[in-house]
Tab-separated table of C-alpha atoms and ligand atoms in Angstrom:
chain	number	residue	atom	x	y	z
I	13	MET	CA	0.130	0.161	0.235
I	14	THR	CA	0.923	3.792	-0.229
I	15	ARG	CA	1.218	5.014	2.985
I	16	LEU	CA	-0.219	8.558	2.757
I	17	GLU	CA	-0.033	11.587	5.144
I	18	ILE	CA	-3.393	13.248	5.881
I	19	THR	CA	-4.802	16.338	8.010
I	20	MET	CA	-8.269	15.729	9.431
I	21	VAL	CA	-9.752	19.157	10.706
I	22	GLY	CA	-12.032	18.490	13.409
I	23	ALA	CA	-12.165	15.737	15.979
I	24	GLY	CA	-15.937	15.226	16.318
I	25	TYR	CA	-17.582	11.645	15.343
I	26	VAL	CA	-16.716	11.602	11.750
I	27	GLY	CA	-13.109	13.344	12.312
I	28	LEU	CA	-12.266	10.757	14.685
I	29	SER	CA	-13.623	7.607	13.719
I	30	SER	CA	-12.159	8.291	10.028
I	31	THR	CA	-8.879	9.614	11.475
I	32	VAL	CA	-9.216	5.823	13.467
I	33	ALA	CA	-10.092	3.762	10.664
I	34	LEU	CA	-7.352	5.587	8.362
I	35	ALA	CA	-4.905	5.068	10.995
I	36	LEU	CA	-5.802	1.335	11.620
I	37	ALA	CA	-5.454	0.874	7.550
I	38	GLY	CA	-1.831	2.298	7.985
I	39	HIS	CA	-1.913	5.796	6.769
I	40	ARG	CA	-0.611	8.399	9.407
I	41	VAL	CA	-2.797	11.084	10.310
I	42	HIS	CA	-2.676	14.671	11.642
I	43	LEU	CA	-6.087	15.531	13.822
I	44	ILE	CA	-6.390	18.817	14.242
I	45	GLU	CA	-8.797	19.968	17.125
I	46	ARG	CA	-9.091	23.702	18.049
I	47	ASN	CA	-11.579	23.163	21.450
I	48	ILE	CA	-8.846	23.336	24.075
I	49	GLU	CA	-10.896	20.347	26.189
I	50	ARG	CA	-11.497	18.200	23.299
I	51	LEU	CA	-7.794	18.424	22.062
I	52	GLU	CA	-6.334	17.952	26.084
I	53	ALA	CA	-8.535	15.111	26.270
I	54	LEU	CA	-7.079	13.533	22.756
I	55	GLN	CA	-3.661	14.307	24.078
I	56	SER	CA	-4.070	12.823	27.230
I	57	GLY	CA	-5.367	9.511	25.360
I	58	GLN	CA	-9.177	9.913	25.815
I	59	ILE	CA	-11.492	10.211	23.583
I	60	PRO	CA	-14.140	12.916	24.495
I	61	PHE	CA	-17.478	11.324	23.708
I	62	LEU	CA	-18.950	7.986	24.445
I	63	GLU	CA	-18.385	5.167	21.270
I	64	PRO	CA	-18.035	1.681	21.383
I	65	ASP	CA	-15.086	0.612	20.422
I	66	LEU	CA	-13.635	4.029	19.504
I	67	GLN	CA	-11.376	4.305	22.689
I	68	SER	CA	-9.705	0.652	22.441
I	69	ALA	CA	-8.996	1.322	18.603
I	70	PHE	CA	-7.475	4.676	19.139
I	71	GLN	CA	-5.428	3.752	21.885
I	72	ASP	CA	-4.087	0.632	19.329
I	73	CYS	CA	-2.947	3.347	16.459
I	74	GLN	CA	-1.535	6.064	18.168
I	75	LYS	CA	1.935	5.676	16.724
I	76	ASN	CA	-0.092	6.752	13.407
I	77	ILE	CA	-2.181	9.615	14.791
I	78	CYS	CA	-0.508	12.857	15.752
I	79	ILE	CA	-2.952	15.663	17.485
I	80	ALA	CA	-2.119	19.472	17.016
I	81	ALA	CA	-4.355	22.513	17.669
I	82	ASN	CA	-3.381	24.293	14.276
I	83	LEU	CA	-2.559	22.891	11.085
I	84	THR	CA	0.567	24.741	10.069
I	85	LYS	CA	2.869	21.984	10.491
I	86	ALA	CA	0.980	19.252	9.790
I	87	LEU	CA	-0.245	20.636	5.809
I	88	LYS	CA	3.582	20.859	5.166
I	89	THR	CA	4.016	16.779	5.051
I	90	SER	CA	0.125	15.955	4.052
I	91	SER	CA	-1.068	15.595	0.989
I	92	ILE	CA	-4.577	15.448	1.580
I	93	ILE	CA	-6.483	17.687	4.004
I	94	MET	CA	-9.808	16.614	5.277
I	95	LEU	CA	-12.581	19.110	6.438
I	96	ALA	CA	-14.553	17.131	9.261
I	97	VAL	CA	-16.042	20.212	11.125
I	98	GLY	CA	-19.700	20.663	12.078
I	99	THR	CA	-22.228	22.190	9.729
I	100	PRO	CA	-25.182	23.111	12.500
I	101	PRO	CA	-28.087	24.622	11.302
I	102	THR	CA	-28.637	28.352	10.965
I	103	PRO	CA	-31.732	29.751	12.018
I	104	ALA	CA	-33.164	29.990	8.956
I	105	GLN	CA	-32.607	25.942	8.939
I	106	GLY	CA	-29.588	26.174	5.980
I	107	ALA	CA	-26.640	24.643	7.054
I	108	ASP	CA	-23.896	26.874	8.905
I	109	LEU	CA	-20.546	26.730	6.833
I	110	SER	CA	-18.872	29.042	9.314
I	111	GLN	CA	-16.449	26.063	10.753
I	112	ILE	CA	-15.617	25.173	6.780
I	113	PHE	CA	-14.463	28.492	5.824
I	114	ALA	CA	-12.786	28.989	9.185
I	115	ALA	CA	-10.751	26.042	8.480
I	116	LEU	CA	-9.884	27.324	4.859
I	117	GLU	CA	-8.846	30.819	6.098
I	118	ASP	CA	-5.929	28.667	7.817
I	119	VAL	CA	-5.532	26.613	4.704
I	120	ALA	CA	-5.089	29.168	1.916
I	121	PRO	CA	-2.068	30.583	2.723
I	122	LEU	CA	0.174	27.136	3.400
I	123	LEU	CA	-1.168	26.110	-0.196
I	124	ASP	CA	1.996	26.024	-2.540
I	125	GLN	CA	3.297	24.404	-5.700
I	126	THR	CA	3.166	20.742	-4.152
I	127	PRO	CA	-0.481	19.459	-4.878
I	128	LYS	CA	-2.416	19.140	-2.388
I	129	LEU	CA	-6.404	17.696	-2.375
I	130	ILE	CA	-9.237	19.240	-0.181
I	131	VAL	CA	-11.699	16.724	0.945
I	132	VAL	CA	-15.099	17.664	2.145
I	133	LYS	CA	-16.094	15.078	4.653
I	134	SER	CA	-19.032	17.370	6.267
I	135	THR	CA	-22.143	17.263	5.230
I	136	VAL	CA	-22.557	20.671	2.872
I	137	PRO	CA	-25.224	22.074	0.610
I	138	VAL	CA	-24.844	21.258	-3.151
I	139	GLY	CA	-22.210	24.094	-4.756
I	140	THR	CA	-20.119	24.382	-1.317
I	141	ASN	CA	-17.475	22.466	-3.055
I	142	ALA	CA	-17.272	24.501	-6.246
I	143	GLU	CA	-17.749	27.286	-3.307
I	144	ILE	CA	-14.910	26.120	-1.821
I	145	ARG	CA	-12.728	26.249	-4.959
I	146	ALA	CA	-13.238	29.429	-5.644
I	147	PHE	CA	-12.489	30.684	-2.231
I	148	LEU	CA	-9.201	28.857	-2.709
I	149	ASN	CA	-8.570	30.280	-5.657
I	150	SER	CA	-8.997	33.881	-4.955
I	151	ARG	CA	-6.907	33.312	-1.695
I	152	ALA	CA	-4.066	31.004	-3.296
I	153	PRO	CA	-4.100	32.046	-7.318
I	154	ASN	CA	-1.183	30.268	-7.945
I	155	ALA	CA	-1.385	27.012	-6.101
I	156	LEU	CA	-1.822	23.614	-6.991
I	157	PHE	CA	-5.023	21.997	-5.195
I	158	ALA	CA	-8.357	20.034	-6.180
I	159	VAL	CA	-11.190	19.801	-4.074
I	160	ALA	CA	-13.624	16.449	-3.477
I	161	SER	CA	-16.589	16.338	-1.856
I	162	ASN	CA	-16.657	12.724	0.015
I	163	PRO	CA	-19.542	12.385	2.404
I	164	GLU	CA	-19.320	10.274	5.777
I	165	PHE	CA	-22.736	7.875	5.986
I	166	LEU	CA	-21.437	6.783	9.648
I	167	ARG	CA	-24.295	6.286	12.346
I	168	GLN	CA	-23.457	7.303	15.896
I	169	GLY	CA	-23.094	4.293	18.417
I	170	ARG	CA	-21.364	2.253	15.406
I	171	ALA	CA	-19.265	4.753	14.266
I	172	LEU	CA	-16.018	3.285	13.650
I	173	ARG	CA	-17.666	-0.147	12.359
I	174	ASP	CA	-19.453	2.067	9.810
I	175	ALA	CA	-16.048	4.443	9.196
I	176	LEU	CA	-13.932	1.005	8.627
I	177	PHE	CA	-16.788	-0.942	6.519
I	178	PRO	CA	-18.995	1.946	4.599
I	179	ASP	CA	-21.929	0.319	2.812
I	180	ARG	CA	-19.785	2.292	-0.047
I	181	ILE	CA	-17.220	5.076	-0.682
I	182	VAL	CA	-18.431	8.408	-2.691
I	183	LEU	CA	-16.010	10.076	-4.377
I	184	GLY	CA	-17.025	13.348	-5.682
I	185	THR	CA	-14.454	14.611	-8.157
I	186	SER	CA	-13.564	15.182	-11.865
I	187	GLU	CA	-9.500	15.601	-11.418
I	188	PRO	CA	-8.236	12.405	-12.101
I	189	TRP	CA	-5.027	12.856	-10.105
I	190	ALA	CA	-7.579	13.918	-7.078
I	191	LEU	CA	-9.634	10.392	-7.997
I	192	LYS	CA	-6.057	8.589	-8.121
I	193	LEU	CA	-5.083	9.527	-4.382
I	194	LEU	CA	-8.436	8.818	-3.216
I	195	HIS	CA	-8.457	5.386	-4.245
I	196	GLN	CA	-4.800	4.996	-2.315
I	197	LEU	CA	-6.660	6.364	0.928
I	198	TYR	CA	-9.494	3.942	1.046
I	199	ALA	CA	-8.148	0.800	-0.675
I	200	PRO	CA	-6.312	-0.422	2.524
I	201	LEU	CA	-9.049	0.002	4.189
I	202	GLN	CA	-9.921	-3.403	3.250
I	203	HIS	CA	-7.287	-5.002	4.799
I	204	ALA	CA	-7.173	-2.727	7.897
I	205	SER	CA	-5.884	-4.290	11.634
I	206	VAL	CA	-9.326	-3.511	13.261
I	207	PRO	CA	-10.265	-4.611	16.831
I	208	GLU	CA	-11.379	-8.091	17.614
I	209	THR	CA	-14.981	-6.764	18.056
I	210	LEU	CA	-15.172	-5.745	14.702
I	211	ALA	CA	-13.384	-8.235	12.817
I	212	GLN	CA	-16.507	-10.186	12.179
I	213	PHE	CA	-17.922	-7.428	10.012
I	214	ARG	CA	-15.083	-7.384	7.643
I	215	PRO	CA	-16.916	-7.185	4.233
I	216	THR	CA	-15.718	-9.745	1.818
I	217	GLN	CA	-15.969	-8.243	-1.430
I	218	PRO	CA	-14.254	-5.125	-2.067
I	219	ILE	CA	-16.153	-1.909	-0.954
I	220	PRO	CA	-17.854	-0.183	-3.777
I	221	MET	CA	-16.057	2.989	-4.312
I	222	LEU	CA	-18.519	5.272	-6.469
I	223	GLU	CA	-17.215	7.989	-8.588
I	224	VAL	CA	-19.704	10.788	-9.117
I	225	SER	CA	-19.612	14.547	-9.658
I	226	PRO	CA	-19.126	16.576	-6.581
I	227	GLU	CA	-22.304	18.089	-6.725
I	228	SER	CA	-23.867	14.867	-6.999
I	229	ALA	CA	-21.392	13.445	-3.783
I	230	GLU	CA	-22.846	16.270	-2.030
I	231	LEU	CA	-26.691	15.843	-2.415
I	232	ALA	CA	-26.613	12.077	-2.221
I	233	LYS	CA	-25.716	12.277	1.359
I	234	TYR	CA	-28.749	14.230	1.940
I	235	ALA	CA	-30.643	11.979	-0.434
I	236	ALA	CA	-29.596	9.127	1.732
I	237	ASN	CA	-30.265	10.734	5.225
I	238	ALA	CA	-34.055	11.962	4.064
I	239	PHE	CA	-34.514	8.606	2.647
I	240	LEU	CA	-33.749	6.483	5.971
I	241	ALA	CA	-35.820	9.596	7.730
I	242	MET	CA	-38.727	8.987	5.568
I	243	LYS	CA	-38.548	4.850	6.075
I	244	ILE	CA	-38.897	6.160	10.148
I	245	SER	CA	-41.856	8.866	8.992
I	246	PHE	CA	-43.567	6.055	6.811
I	247	ILE	CA	-43.506	3.058	9.488
I	248	ASN	CA	-44.649	5.674	12.277
I	249	GLU	CA	-47.888	6.728	9.890
I	250	ILE	CA	-48.283	3.150	9.394
I	251	ALA	CA	-48.147	2.393	13.366
I	252	ASN	CA	-50.830	5.331	13.530
I	253	VAL	CA	-53.200	3.555	11.294
I	254	CYS	CA	-52.659	0.401	13.163
I	255	ALA	CA	-53.776	1.828	16.337
I	256	ALA	CA	-56.629	2.876	14.686
I	257	THR	CA	-57.679	-0.273	12.900
I	258	GLY	CA	-56.358	-2.717	15.489
I	259	ALA	CA	-53.356	-4.502	13.507
I	260	ASP	CA	-49.817	-4.350	14.963
I	261	VAL	CA	-46.999	-2.790	13.241
I	262	SER	CA	-44.889	-5.158	14.392
I	263	GLU	CA	-46.334	-7.940	12.422
I	264	ILE	CA	-46.407	-5.387	9.564
I	265	LYS	CA	-42.726	-4.979	9.872
I	266	ALA	CA	-42.109	-8.759	9.863
I	267	VAL	CA	-44.143	-9.025	6.231
I	268	LEU	CA	-42.628	-5.517	5.000
I	269	GLU	CA	-39.009	-7.061	5.531
I	270	GLN	CA	-39.081	-9.925	3.919
I	271	ASP	CA	-39.599	-8.284	0.862
I	272	LYS	CA	-36.034	-7.442	-0.330
I	273	ARG	CA	-37.147	-4.397	-2.585
I	274	ILE	CA	-38.263	-2.700	0.927
I	275	GLY	CA	-35.797	-4.108	3.043
I	276	GLY	CA	-35.871	-4.101	7.625
I	277	ASP	CA	-33.576	-1.360	8.483
I	278	PHE	CA	-34.972	2.049	9.614
I	279	LEU	CA	-38.450	0.772	10.356
I	280	ARG	CA	-38.542	0.752	13.629
I	281	ALA	CA	-41.890	2.437	14.593
I	282	GLY	CA	-41.824	4.872	17.753
I	283	LEU	CA	-41.425	8.295	18.773
I	284	GLY	CA	-40.018	9.641	15.896
I	285	TYR	CA	-36.136	10.303	14.537
I	286	GLY	CA	-33.861	12.755	16.672
I	287	GLY	CA	-29.744	13.488	16.352
I	288	SER	CA	-27.650	15.479	15.223
I	289	CYS	CA	-27.924	14.488	11.243
I	290	PHE	CA	-31.761	13.620	10.397
I	291	PRO	CA	-33.725	16.759	11.713
I	292	LYS	CA	-30.736	19.065	10.559
I	293	ASP	CA	-30.633	17.169	7.345
I	294	THR	CA	-33.882	16.659	6.070
I	295	ARG	CA	-34.850	20.434	6.785
I	296	ALA	CA	-31.743	21.595	5.285
I	297	LEU	CA	-32.753	19.462	1.875
I	298	SER	CA	-36.094	21.172	1.714
I	299	GLN	CA	-34.251	24.555	2.015
I	300	ILE	CA	-31.827	23.272	-0.727
I	301	ALA	CA	-34.827	22.634	-3.064
I	302	LEU	CA	-36.421	25.480	-2.098
I	303	ARG	CA	-33.731	27.615	-3.399
I	304	GLY	CA	-33.627	25.535	-6.545
I	305	GLY	CA	-36.798	26.677	-7.210
I	306	TYR	CA	-38.659	22.824	-6.265
I	307	GLU	CA	-40.893	22.258	-3.424
I	308	PHE	CA	-39.936	18.719	-1.762
I	309	ARG	CA	-43.461	18.358	-1.108
I	310	LEU	CA	-42.943	14.473	0.464
I	311	LEU	CA	-39.896	15.668	2.734
I	312	ARG	CA	-41.907	18.120	3.775
I	313	ALA	CA	-44.388	15.179	5.026
I	314	VAL	CA	-41.406	13.414	6.518
I	315	ILE	CA	-40.503	16.378	8.706
I	316	GLU	CA	-44.199	16.922	9.774
I	317	VAL	CA	-45.068	13.831	10.787
I	318	ASN	CA	-41.771	13.139	12.539
I	319	SER	CA	-42.451	16.344	14.869
I	320	GLU	CA	-46.185	15.405	15.334
I	321	GLN	CA	-45.519	12.284	16.150
I	322	ARG	CA	-44.042	12.537	19.707
I	323	PHE	CA	-47.147	14.246	20.507
I	324	ARG	CA	-49.455	12.024	19.202
I	325	VAL	CA	-47.400	8.863	21.180
I	326	LEU	CA	-47.782	11.036	24.347
I	327	GLN	CA	-51.681	11.213	23.864
I	328	GLN	CA	-52.317	7.424	24.534
I	329	LEU	CA	-50.630	8.210	28.142
I	330	GLU	CA	-52.241	11.153	28.493
I	331	ARG	CA	-55.692	9.856	28.149
I	332	ARG	CA	-54.761	6.516	30.347
I	333	LEU	CA	-53.463	9.012	33.065
I	334	GLY	CA	-56.521	11.380	32.793
I	335	GLY	CA	-54.306	14.048	31.951
I	336	PHE	CA	-50.538	14.600	33.312
I	337	ARG	CA	-51.088	17.777	35.655
I	338	GLY	CA	-49.951	16.648	38.895
I	339	LYS	CA	-48.543	13.080	38.240
I	340	ARG	CA	-45.459	11.898	38.528
I	341	ILE	CA	-43.311	11.034	35.456
I	342	ALA	CA	-40.486	8.620	34.882
I	343	VAL	CA	-38.564	9.678	31.430
I	344	LEU	CA	-36.040	6.617	30.897
I	345	GLY	CA	-33.326	7.774	28.285
I	346	LEU	CA	-32.243	10.780	27.281
I	347	THR	CA	-29.582	10.438	24.322
I	348	PHE	CA	-31.308	10.367	21.102
I	349	LYS	CA	-30.219	6.790	20.754
I	350	PRO	CA	-28.506	4.250	22.990
I	351	ASN	CA	-24.712	3.857	23.062
I	352	THR	CA	-24.010	7.629	22.398
I	353	ASP	CA	-23.686	10.113	25.249
I	354	ASP	CA	-24.989	12.732	22.668
I	355	LEU	CA	-28.208	15.153	23.335
I	356	ARG	CA	-28.711	16.457	20.443
I	357	GLU	CA	-32.288	16.837	19.143
I	358	SER	CA	-33.075	14.356	22.119
I	359	LEU	CA	-36.463	13.527	22.290
I	360	GLY	CA	-36.112	12.740	25.657
I	361	VAL	CA	-35.431	16.184	27.080
I	362	ASP	CA	-38.167	17.399	24.778
I	363	ILE	CA	-40.890	15.302	26.182
I	364	ALA	CA	-39.271	15.549	29.735
I	365	LEU	CA	-39.419	19.679	28.900
I	366	GLU	CA	-43.245	19.166	27.407
I	367	LEU	CA	-44.553	17.182	30.541
I	368	GLN	CA	-43.195	19.441	32.828
I	369	ALA	CA	-44.813	22.233	30.922
I	370	ARG	CA	-48.452	20.508	31.032
I	371	GLY	CA	-48.075	19.735	34.845
I	372	ALA	CA	-46.412	17.041	35.126
I	373	ILE	CA	-43.170	15.934	37.892
I	374	VAL	CA	-40.602	14.285	35.887
I	375	THR	CA	-37.555	12.466	36.849
I	376	ALA	CA	-35.216	11.567	34.343
I	377	HIS	CA	-33.069	8.651	33.927
I	378	ASP	CA	-30.135	7.836	31.068
I	379	PRO	CA	-27.284	5.498	31.745
I	380	THR	CA	-24.695	8.078	30.678
I	381	PRO	CA	-24.313	10.851	33.003
I	382	SER	CA	-26.024	13.362	30.586
I	383	LYS	CA	-27.762	15.934	32.755
I	384	PRO	CA	-29.406	18.669	30.642
I	385	GLU	CA	-30.477	21.583	32.199
I	386	GLY	CA	-34.130	22.510	33.785
I	387	ILE	CA	-34.872	18.758	34.085
I	388	ASP	CA	-34.950	16.678	37.439
I	389	PHE	CA	-32.275	13.745	36.818
I	390	THR	CA	-31.134	10.669	38.926
I	391	SER	CA	-28.680	8.026	37.367
I	392	ASP	CA	-30.311	5.401	39.970
I	393	LEU	CA	-33.073	3.560	37.729
I	394	ASN	CA	-34.708	2.333	41.133
I	395	ALA	CA	-34.805	5.798	42.396
I	396	CYS	CA	-36.162	7.623	39.110
I	397	LEU	CA	-39.279	4.624	39.245
I	398	THR	CA	-40.079	4.975	42.957
I	399	GLY	CA	-43.185	6.224	43.287
I	400	VAL	CA	-44.243	7.191	39.682
I	401	ASP	CA	-47.492	7.059	38.304
I	402	ALA	CA	-46.498	6.073	34.721
I	403	ALA	CA	-42.793	5.379	33.047
I	404	ILE	CA	-42.107	6.451	29.541
I	405	LEU	CA	-39.232	4.452	27.459
I	406	VAL	CA	-38.045	6.792	25.063
I	407	THR	CA	-34.572	5.763	24.218
I	408	GLU	CA	-34.122	1.688	23.884
I	409	TRP	CA	-30.775	1.320	25.905
I	410	ASP	CA	-30.261	-2.626	26.643
I	411	GLU	CA	-30.295	-1.699	30.484
I	412	TYR	CA	-34.513	-1.029	30.022
I	413	ARG	CA	-34.991	-3.762	27.549
I	414	ASN	CA	-32.742	-6.237	29.938
I	415	ALA	CA	-34.424	-5.030	33.480
I	416	ASN	CA	-36.087	-6.890	35.854
I	417	TRP	CA	-39.760	-5.017	35.170
I	418	LYS	CA	-41.281	-7.365	37.751
I	419	ASP	CA	-38.906	-5.948	40.611
I	420	LEU	CA	-39.139	-2.540	39.198
I	421	GLY	CA	-42.965	-2.117	39.309
I	422	ARG	CA	-42.943	-2.664	42.552
I	423	LEU	CA	-41.292	0.668	42.918
I	424	MET	CA	-44.073	2.330	41.097
I	425	GLN	CA	-47.194	3.731	42.545
I	426	ARG	CA	-48.831	2.627	39.306
I	427	LYS	CA	-47.522	-0.294	37.031
I	428	LEU	CA	-48.249	1.602	33.564
I	429	ILE	CA	-45.423	2.177	31.359
I	430	LEU	CA	-45.580	3.822	27.660
I	431	ASP	CA	-42.954	2.057	25.305
I	432	GLY	CA	-42.169	4.686	23.012
I	433	ARG	CA	-39.377	2.663	20.915
I	434	ASN	CA	-41.310	-0.923	21.118
I	435	ALA	CA	-38.930	-2.242	22.729
I	436	LEU	CA	-39.940	-4.395	25.561
I	437	GLU	CA	-42.170	-7.415	24.984
I	438	PRO	CA	-45.618	-6.478	25.879
I	439	ARG	CA	-46.301	-10.234	26.922
I	440	ASP	CA	-43.955	-10.080	28.979
I	441	MET	CA	-44.733	-6.416	30.945
I	442	LEU	CA	-48.353	-7.700	31.118
I	443	ALA	CA	-47.363	-10.832	33.046
I	444	ALA	CA	-44.751	-8.717	35.141
I	445	GLY	CA	-48.204	-6.710	36.241
I	446	PHE	CA	-48.013	-3.830	33.660
I	447	GLU	CA	-50.266	-1.517	31.737
I	448	TYR	CA	-48.733	-1.925	28.506
I	449	LEU	CA	-48.663	1.030	25.919
I	450	GLY	CA	-46.700	0.639	22.777
I	451	VAL	CA	-46.548	2.415	19.537
I	452	GLY	CA	-48.960	1.042	17.336
I	453	ARG	CA	-48.956	-2.567	18.594
I	454	LYS	CA	-51.502	-4.520	20.095
I	455	SER	CA	-51.377	-4.732	23.894
J	181	UDX	C1	-27.756	8.765	10.751
J	181	UDX	C2	-27.681	8.209	9.493
J	181	UDX	O1	-27.988	6.957	9.871
J	181	UDX	C3	-25.974	8.000	9.085
J	181	UDX	O2	-25.793	7.232	7.976
J	181	UDX	C4	-25.692	9.365	8.809
J	181	UDX	O3	-24.176	9.677	8.497
J	181	UDX	C5	-26.010	10.619	10.254
J	181	UDX	O4	-26.975	10.261	10.401
J	181	UDX	P1	-27.387	8.868	13.408
J	181	UDX	O5	-28.062	10.262	13.421
J	181	UDX	O6	-26.065	8.364	13.878
J	181	UDX	O7	-27.145	8.531	11.949
J	181	UDX	O8	-28.316	8.116	13.903
J	181	UDX	P2	-29.316	6.333	13.210
J	181	UDX	O9	-29.259	5.450	13.923
J	181	UDX	O10	-29.952	6.713	11.579
J	181	UDX	O11	-30.784	7.422	13.822
J	181	UDX	C6	-31.164	8.314	13.871
J	181	UDX	C7	-32.487	8.744	14.476
J	181	UDX	O12	-33.568	7.611	14.065
J	181	UDX	C8	-32.722	7.966	16.125
J	181	UDX	O13	-33.205	9.010	16.816
J	181	UDX	C9	-33.549	6.602	15.923
J	181	UDX	O14	-33.626	6.389	17.558
J	181	UDX	C10	-34.486	6.738	15.263
J	181	UDX	N1	-34.712	5.844	14.211
J	181	UDX	C11	-34.002	5.018	13.661
J	181	UDX	C12	-35.733	5.530	14.412
J	181	UDX	O15	-36.681	5.783	15.098
J	181	UDX	N2	-36.360	4.253	13.686
J	181	UDX	C13	-35.347	3.682	12.928
J	181	UDX	O16	-35.560	2.051	12.302
J	181	UDX	C14	-34.129	3.770	13.144
């Protein structure tokens, strides 16, 4: 293999997981992080967030990773500069590109006659790669460089696995030398020395590398997230129809997933999707389409269904309790999904605040010490459930799936549970003496 030297700007989920994947594949990565707290954690060998497998893998490949606060030194020896900084939503629901351009301000003066490839991993609106090219051309008119869009599709909670063994790699550039370099970068992934826990996921076939235009690469990332969000909103609507007709969404899912054209992934009904990507990227794609003069009606419906779903699901509990005012409710799970400590667009936080606003007395629990402001929090599940009139399972942590509900039920004032992720077995809950409410499920 050709061992490449890379500068990775940004040590968030995408930047850090990609850094470790490329380092495990044998490349040398300079990881640049501006945030002092994150930088210090990384320099002392600690990853700054909860992500399975990443901590031990980070330590395993430290000899291939060099961590710094700025990129001046790293850029001299790197042939590739990857941008993996955040693109948070703007108030108008577009994508805030200030971190991208702040990084380019640092890169531009360092470009010269040695060719450099600037790779955009962050999720950015269509046309951003062209904008970056124009920006660098104006700042460094004589420099040799190319820009490529190379979006990342990893999921939190399995970020390293997805970075090592992605379903596909998208190479968005029309420059032949840039394409050649990107193939050299990713070819060794297939043979990376990976943690034992991940070895079973190593693909037997080569990872597909798709060569597309920068614009298609940029849009493909939004299209993939929007499609998955659409599957979730679709199954949530089917669940709502189930609730209205007496059918059971788990049984419908079992039927749907046998159809290879449909597939079983992302068909788990529940309270809706949260997290740092789906809510932001669906709204951004809607904006991108509108700016191009097209109204993406299907996507608008996906977003609407998702924002209403939590209220629809809560209604059943409200009816059963005869209103929330004065009721003591345990909210189980605050992170937006299991195996992460990320609270961005957390349904647990939104639901706890909503219940409080409607007069309920709420205590929240989460297996991670993620304490949001304005919500009573305990990391003791028993304490959280003691004396409550009802519990709502918001995030399907194993801790809740595998709990002894018979014992936990004894602590509750009323054994009433709303399983907002259909994560528990209704029959077991009924056997444990619970009144069980699921999402589009017969109980
Ligand atoms: C997502 C995409 O999956 C990933 O490809 C992209 O790079 C970033 O955005 P992530 O946000 O980490 O990844 O998590 P994901 O597993 O996709 O879940 C997102 C949300 O959808 C969670 O709130 C989850 O609970 C919800 N979800 C997921 C469902 O409600 N039902 C499902 O069937 C699947």
